[in-house]
mmCIF file of C-alpha atoms in Angstrom:
data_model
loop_
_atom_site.group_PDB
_atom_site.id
_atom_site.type_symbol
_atom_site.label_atom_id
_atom_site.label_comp_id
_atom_site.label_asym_id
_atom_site.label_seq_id
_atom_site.Cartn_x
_atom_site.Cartn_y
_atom_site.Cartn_z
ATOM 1 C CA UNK A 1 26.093 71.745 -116.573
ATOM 2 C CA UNK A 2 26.802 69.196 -118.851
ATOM 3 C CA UNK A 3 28.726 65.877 -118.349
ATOM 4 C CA UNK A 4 31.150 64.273 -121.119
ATOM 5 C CA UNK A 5 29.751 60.828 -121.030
ATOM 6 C CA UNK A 6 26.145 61.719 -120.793
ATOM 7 C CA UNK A 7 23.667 61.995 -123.639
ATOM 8 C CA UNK A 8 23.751 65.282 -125.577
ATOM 9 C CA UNK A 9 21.354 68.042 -124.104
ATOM 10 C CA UNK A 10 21.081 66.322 -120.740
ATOM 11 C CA UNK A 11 21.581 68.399 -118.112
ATOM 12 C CA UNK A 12 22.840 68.491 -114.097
ATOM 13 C CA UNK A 13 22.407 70.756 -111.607
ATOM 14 C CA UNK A 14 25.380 71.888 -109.628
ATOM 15 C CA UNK A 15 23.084 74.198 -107.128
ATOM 16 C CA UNK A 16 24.434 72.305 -103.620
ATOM 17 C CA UNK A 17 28.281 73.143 -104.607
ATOM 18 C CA UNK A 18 30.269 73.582 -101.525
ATOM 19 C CA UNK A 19 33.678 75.159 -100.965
ATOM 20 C CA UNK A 20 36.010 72.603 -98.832
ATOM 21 C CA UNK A 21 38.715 73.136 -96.599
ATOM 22 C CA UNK A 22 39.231 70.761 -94.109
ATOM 23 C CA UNK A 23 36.668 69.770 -92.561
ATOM 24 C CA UNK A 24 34.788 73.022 -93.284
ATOM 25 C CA UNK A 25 31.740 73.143 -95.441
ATOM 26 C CA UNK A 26 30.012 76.281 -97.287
ATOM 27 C CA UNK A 27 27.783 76.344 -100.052
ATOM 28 C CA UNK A 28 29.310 78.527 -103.227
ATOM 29 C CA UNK A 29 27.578 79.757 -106.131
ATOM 30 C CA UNK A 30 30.698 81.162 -108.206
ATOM 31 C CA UNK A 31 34.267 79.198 -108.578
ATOM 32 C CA UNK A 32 37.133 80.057 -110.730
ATOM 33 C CA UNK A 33 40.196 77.639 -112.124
ATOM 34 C CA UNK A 34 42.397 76.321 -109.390
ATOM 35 C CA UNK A 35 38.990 76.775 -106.707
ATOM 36 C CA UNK A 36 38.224 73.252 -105.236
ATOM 37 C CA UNK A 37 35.079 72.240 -104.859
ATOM 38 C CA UNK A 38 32.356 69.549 -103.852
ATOM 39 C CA UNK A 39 29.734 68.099 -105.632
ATOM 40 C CA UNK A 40 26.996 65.706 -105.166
ATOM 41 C CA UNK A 41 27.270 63.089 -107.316
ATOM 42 C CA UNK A 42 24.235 61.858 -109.018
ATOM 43 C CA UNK A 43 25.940 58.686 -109.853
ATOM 44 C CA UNK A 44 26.975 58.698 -113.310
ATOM 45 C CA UNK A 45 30.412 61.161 -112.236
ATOM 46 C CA UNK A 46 33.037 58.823 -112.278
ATOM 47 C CA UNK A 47 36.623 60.288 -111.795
ATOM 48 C CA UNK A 48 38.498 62.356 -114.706
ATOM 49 C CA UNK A 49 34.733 63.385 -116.287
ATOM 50 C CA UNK A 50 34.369 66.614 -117.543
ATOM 51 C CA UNK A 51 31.343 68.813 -116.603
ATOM 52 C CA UNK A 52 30.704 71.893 -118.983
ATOM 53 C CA UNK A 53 28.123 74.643 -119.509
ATOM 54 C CA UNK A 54 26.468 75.670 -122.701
ATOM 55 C CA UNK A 55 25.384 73.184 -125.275
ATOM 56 C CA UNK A 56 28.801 72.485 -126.772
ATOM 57 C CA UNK A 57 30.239 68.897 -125.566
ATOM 58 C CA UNK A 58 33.340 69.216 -123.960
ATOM 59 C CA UNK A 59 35.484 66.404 -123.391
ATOM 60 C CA UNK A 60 39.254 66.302 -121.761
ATOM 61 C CA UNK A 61 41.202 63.205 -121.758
ATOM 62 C CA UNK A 62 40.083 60.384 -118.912
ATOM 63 C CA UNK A 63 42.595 59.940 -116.106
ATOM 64 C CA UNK A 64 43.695 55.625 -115.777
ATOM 65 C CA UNK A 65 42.727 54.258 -112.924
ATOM 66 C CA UNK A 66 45.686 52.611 -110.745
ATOM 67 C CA UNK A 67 46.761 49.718 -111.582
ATOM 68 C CA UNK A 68 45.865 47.365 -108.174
ATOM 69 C CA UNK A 69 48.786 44.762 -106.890
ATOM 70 C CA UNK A 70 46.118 43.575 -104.071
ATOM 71 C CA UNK A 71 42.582 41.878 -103.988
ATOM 72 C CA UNK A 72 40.078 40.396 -101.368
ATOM 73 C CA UNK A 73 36.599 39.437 -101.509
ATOM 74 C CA UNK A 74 34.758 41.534 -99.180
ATOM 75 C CA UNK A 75 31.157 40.160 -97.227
ATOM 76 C CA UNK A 76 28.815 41.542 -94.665
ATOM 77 C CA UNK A 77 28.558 39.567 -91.893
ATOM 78 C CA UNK A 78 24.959 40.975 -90.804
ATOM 79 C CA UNK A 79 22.729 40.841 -93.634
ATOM 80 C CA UNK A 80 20.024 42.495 -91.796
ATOM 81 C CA UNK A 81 22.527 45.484 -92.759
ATOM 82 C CA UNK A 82 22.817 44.882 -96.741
ATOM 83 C CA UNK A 83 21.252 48.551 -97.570
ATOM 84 C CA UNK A 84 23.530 50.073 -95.356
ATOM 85 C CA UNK A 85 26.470 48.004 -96.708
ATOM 86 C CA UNK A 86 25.603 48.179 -100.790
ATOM 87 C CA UNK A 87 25.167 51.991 -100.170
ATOM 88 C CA UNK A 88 28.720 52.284 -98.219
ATOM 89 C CA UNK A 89 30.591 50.381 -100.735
ATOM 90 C CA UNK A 90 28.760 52.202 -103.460
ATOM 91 C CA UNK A 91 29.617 55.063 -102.379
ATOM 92 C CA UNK A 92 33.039 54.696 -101.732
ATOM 93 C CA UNK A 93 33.549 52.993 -105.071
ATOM 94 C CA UNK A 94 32.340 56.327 -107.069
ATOM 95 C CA UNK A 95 34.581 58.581 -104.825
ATOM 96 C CA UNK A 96 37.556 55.680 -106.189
ATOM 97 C CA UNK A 97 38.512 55.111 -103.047
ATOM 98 C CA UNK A 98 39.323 51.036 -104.495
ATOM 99 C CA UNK A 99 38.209 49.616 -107.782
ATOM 100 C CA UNK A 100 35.545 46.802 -107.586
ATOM 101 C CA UNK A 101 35.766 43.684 -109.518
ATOM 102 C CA UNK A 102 33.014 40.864 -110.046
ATOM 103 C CA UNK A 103 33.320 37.369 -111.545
ATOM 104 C CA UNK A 104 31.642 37.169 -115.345
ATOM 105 C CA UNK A 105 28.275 37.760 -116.296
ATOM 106 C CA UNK A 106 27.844 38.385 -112.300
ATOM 107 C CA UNK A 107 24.894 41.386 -112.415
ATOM 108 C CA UNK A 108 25.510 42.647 -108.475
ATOM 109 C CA UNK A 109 24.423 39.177 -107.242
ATOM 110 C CA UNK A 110 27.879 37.392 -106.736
ATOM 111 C CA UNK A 111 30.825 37.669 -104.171
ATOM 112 C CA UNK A 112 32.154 41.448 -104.894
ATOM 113 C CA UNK A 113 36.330 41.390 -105.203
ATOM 114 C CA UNK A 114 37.901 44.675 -104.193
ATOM 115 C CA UNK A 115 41.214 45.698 -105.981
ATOM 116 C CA UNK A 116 43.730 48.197 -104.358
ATOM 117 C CA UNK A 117 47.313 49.472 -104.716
ATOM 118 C CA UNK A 118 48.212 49.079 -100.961
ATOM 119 C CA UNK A 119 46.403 47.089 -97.824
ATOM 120 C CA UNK A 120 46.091 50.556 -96.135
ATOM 121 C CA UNK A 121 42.763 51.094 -99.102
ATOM 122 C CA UNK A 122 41.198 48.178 -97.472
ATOM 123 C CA UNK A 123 41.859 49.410 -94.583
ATOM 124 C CA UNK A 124 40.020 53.052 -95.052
ATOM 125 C CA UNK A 125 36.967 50.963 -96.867
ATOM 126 C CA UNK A 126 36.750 48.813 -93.793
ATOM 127 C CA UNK A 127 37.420 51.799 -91.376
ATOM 128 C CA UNK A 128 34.282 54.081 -93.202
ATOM 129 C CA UNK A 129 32.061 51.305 -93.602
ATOM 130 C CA UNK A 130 31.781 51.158 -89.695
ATOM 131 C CA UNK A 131 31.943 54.941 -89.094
ATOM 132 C CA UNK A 132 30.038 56.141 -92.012
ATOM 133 C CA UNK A 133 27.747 53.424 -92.019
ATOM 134 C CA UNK A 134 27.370 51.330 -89.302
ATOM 135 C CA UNK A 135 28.399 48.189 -90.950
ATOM 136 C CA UNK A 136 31.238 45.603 -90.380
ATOM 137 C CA UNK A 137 33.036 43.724 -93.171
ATOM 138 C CA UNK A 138 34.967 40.724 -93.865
ATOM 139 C CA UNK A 139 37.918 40.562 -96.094
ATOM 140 C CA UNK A 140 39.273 37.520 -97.974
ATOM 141 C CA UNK A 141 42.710 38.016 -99.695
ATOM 142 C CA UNK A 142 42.867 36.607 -102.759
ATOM 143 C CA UNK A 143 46.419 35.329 -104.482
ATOM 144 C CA UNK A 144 46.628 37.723 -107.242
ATOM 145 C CA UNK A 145 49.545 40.558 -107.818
ATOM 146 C CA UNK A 146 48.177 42.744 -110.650
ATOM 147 C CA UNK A 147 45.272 43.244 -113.244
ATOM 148 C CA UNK A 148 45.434 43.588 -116.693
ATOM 149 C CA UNK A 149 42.723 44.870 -118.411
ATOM 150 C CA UNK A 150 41.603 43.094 -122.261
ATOM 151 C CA UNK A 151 41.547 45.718 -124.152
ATOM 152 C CA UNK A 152 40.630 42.796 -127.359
ATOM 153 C CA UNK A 153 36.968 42.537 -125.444
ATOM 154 C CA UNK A 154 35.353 39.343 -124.133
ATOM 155 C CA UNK A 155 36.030 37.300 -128.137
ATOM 156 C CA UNK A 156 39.638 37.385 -126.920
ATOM 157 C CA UNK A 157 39.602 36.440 -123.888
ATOM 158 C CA UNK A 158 37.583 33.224 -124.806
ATOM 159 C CA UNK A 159 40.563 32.312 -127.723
ATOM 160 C CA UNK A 160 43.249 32.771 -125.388
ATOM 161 C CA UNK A 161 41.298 30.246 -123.030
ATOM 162 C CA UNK A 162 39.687 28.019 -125.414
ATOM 163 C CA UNK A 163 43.379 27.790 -126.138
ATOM 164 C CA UNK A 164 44.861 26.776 -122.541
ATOM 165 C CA UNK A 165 46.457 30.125 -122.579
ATOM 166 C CA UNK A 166 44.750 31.430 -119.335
ATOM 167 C CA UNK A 167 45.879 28.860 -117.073
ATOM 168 C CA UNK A 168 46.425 29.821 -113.631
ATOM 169 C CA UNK A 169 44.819 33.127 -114.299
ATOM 170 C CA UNK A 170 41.589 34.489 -112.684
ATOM 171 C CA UNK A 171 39.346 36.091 -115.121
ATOM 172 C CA UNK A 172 36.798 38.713 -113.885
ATOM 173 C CA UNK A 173 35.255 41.718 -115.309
ATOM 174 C CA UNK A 174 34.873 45.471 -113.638
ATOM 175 C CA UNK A 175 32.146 48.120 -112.952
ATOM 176 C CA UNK A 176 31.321 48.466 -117.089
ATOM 177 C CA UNK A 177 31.355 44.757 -117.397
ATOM 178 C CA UNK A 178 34.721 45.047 -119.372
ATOM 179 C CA UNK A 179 37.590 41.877 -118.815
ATOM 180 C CA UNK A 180 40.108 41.778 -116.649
ATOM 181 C CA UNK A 181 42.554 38.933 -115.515
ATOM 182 C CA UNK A 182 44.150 38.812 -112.406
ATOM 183 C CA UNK A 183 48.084 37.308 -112.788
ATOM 184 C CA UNK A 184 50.158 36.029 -109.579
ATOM 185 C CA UNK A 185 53.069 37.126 -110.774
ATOM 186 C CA UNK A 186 55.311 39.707 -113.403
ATOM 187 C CA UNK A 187 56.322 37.022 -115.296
ATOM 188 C CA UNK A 188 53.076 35.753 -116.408
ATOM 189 C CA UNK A 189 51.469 38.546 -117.308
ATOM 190 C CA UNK A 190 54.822 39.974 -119.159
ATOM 191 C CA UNK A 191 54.687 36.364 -120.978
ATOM 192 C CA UNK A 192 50.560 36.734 -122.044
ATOM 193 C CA UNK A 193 51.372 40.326 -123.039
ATOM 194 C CA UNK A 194 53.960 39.838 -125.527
ATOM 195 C CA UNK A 195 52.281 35.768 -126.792
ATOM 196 C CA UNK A 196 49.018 36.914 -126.957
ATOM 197 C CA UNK A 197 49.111 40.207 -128.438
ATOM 198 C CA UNK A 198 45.192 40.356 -129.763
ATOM 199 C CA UNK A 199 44.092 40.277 -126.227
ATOM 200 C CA UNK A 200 45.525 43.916 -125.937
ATOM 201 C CA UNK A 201 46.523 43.713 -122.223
ATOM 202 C CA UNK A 202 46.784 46.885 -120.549
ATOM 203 C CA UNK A 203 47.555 47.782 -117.029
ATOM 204 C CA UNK A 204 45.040 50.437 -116.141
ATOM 205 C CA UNK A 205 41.666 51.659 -116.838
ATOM 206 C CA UNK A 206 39.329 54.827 -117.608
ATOM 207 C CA UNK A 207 35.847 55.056 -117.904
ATOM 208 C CA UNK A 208 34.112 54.229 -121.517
ATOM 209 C CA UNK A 209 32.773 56.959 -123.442
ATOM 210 C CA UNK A 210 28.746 55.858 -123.594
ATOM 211 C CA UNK A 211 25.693 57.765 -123.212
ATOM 212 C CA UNK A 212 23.749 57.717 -120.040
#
């Protein structure tokens, strides 16, 4: 098949499909609208991609991501476990089980900030890391109510805090390296929105549109 973001002519093969119900695995080899089915993903999928056969690129409209109201740094405790660990939170990041957050210009290197709708997300991460993979976490909650993502790019984000504008406000970027500022309250980021209209503030996400 083909994949909506990926380079034209590049191809993936879906030959490990699997029907699911419940717990209940089996391996299908024909599926038809409304059929639900599992994939491994080689990790460019990212949720609301389309996949498409023949050689014409099909593309449907991305789905936002949630806007998150909660965030925490999370560590490993053991770091004789970091594969274990990167690989768990990897891999719960691509199924979108929480959105992942770094601070700017960080490559993988720096503290990683997880960003959820409800405490019971951490919770599940926290839950599979240990069953899934073996690992224990720490969380650290961070005081921060919602995300807004800078649609304006990284130019306006440095005006608006070059200008004093940003005060108080935690600026990070996510998974494509895109801005993002974290506001304690409403009011604030209600207040940036309408001031600072060239930052383009919006309260959700979907994946960019670039070849891979």
């Amino acid at each position: 098949v083909g994949h909506s973001r990926s380079k034209p002519g590049k191809k993936y093969n879906l030959a490990q499909a699997q029907t699911l119900f419940g717990s209940d695995r089996e391996s299908v080899e024909v599926a038809y609208p409304g059929d639900v089915i599992g994939i491994n993903n080689p990790g460019n999928f990212a949720i609301g991609d389309t996949l498409y056969t023949g050689n014409e690129k099909i593309a449907f409209p991305g789905i936002p991501s949630f806007s998150p109201e909660i965030f925490a740094y999370i560590r490993n405790p053991d770091t004789s476990k970091y594969k274990s660990f990167s690989k768990g939170i990897d891999q719960l990041l691509a199924e979108g089980a929480v959105q992942a957050l770094r601070q700017r210009n960080d490559e993988g290197g720096g503290p990683l900030i997880l960003a959820a709708v409800g405490q019971l997300q951490f919770e599940v991460v926290q839950a599979r890391l240990k069953a899934e993979y073996g690992v224990d976490s720490d969380l650290e909650m961070i005081g921060y109510t919602l995300a807004r993502w800078a649609d304006g790019g990284w130019d306006a984000v440095d005006k608006a805090d070059a200008d004093g504008k940003l005060f108080g406000i935690m600026i990070v970027q996510d998974r494509w390296q895109r801005p993002v500022l974290l506001f304690r309250n409403d009011w604030k980021a209600a207040g940036i929105t309408e001031e600072e209209k060239y930052l383009q503030l919006q309260p959700w996400s979907k994946p960019p549109m670039f070849d891979v």
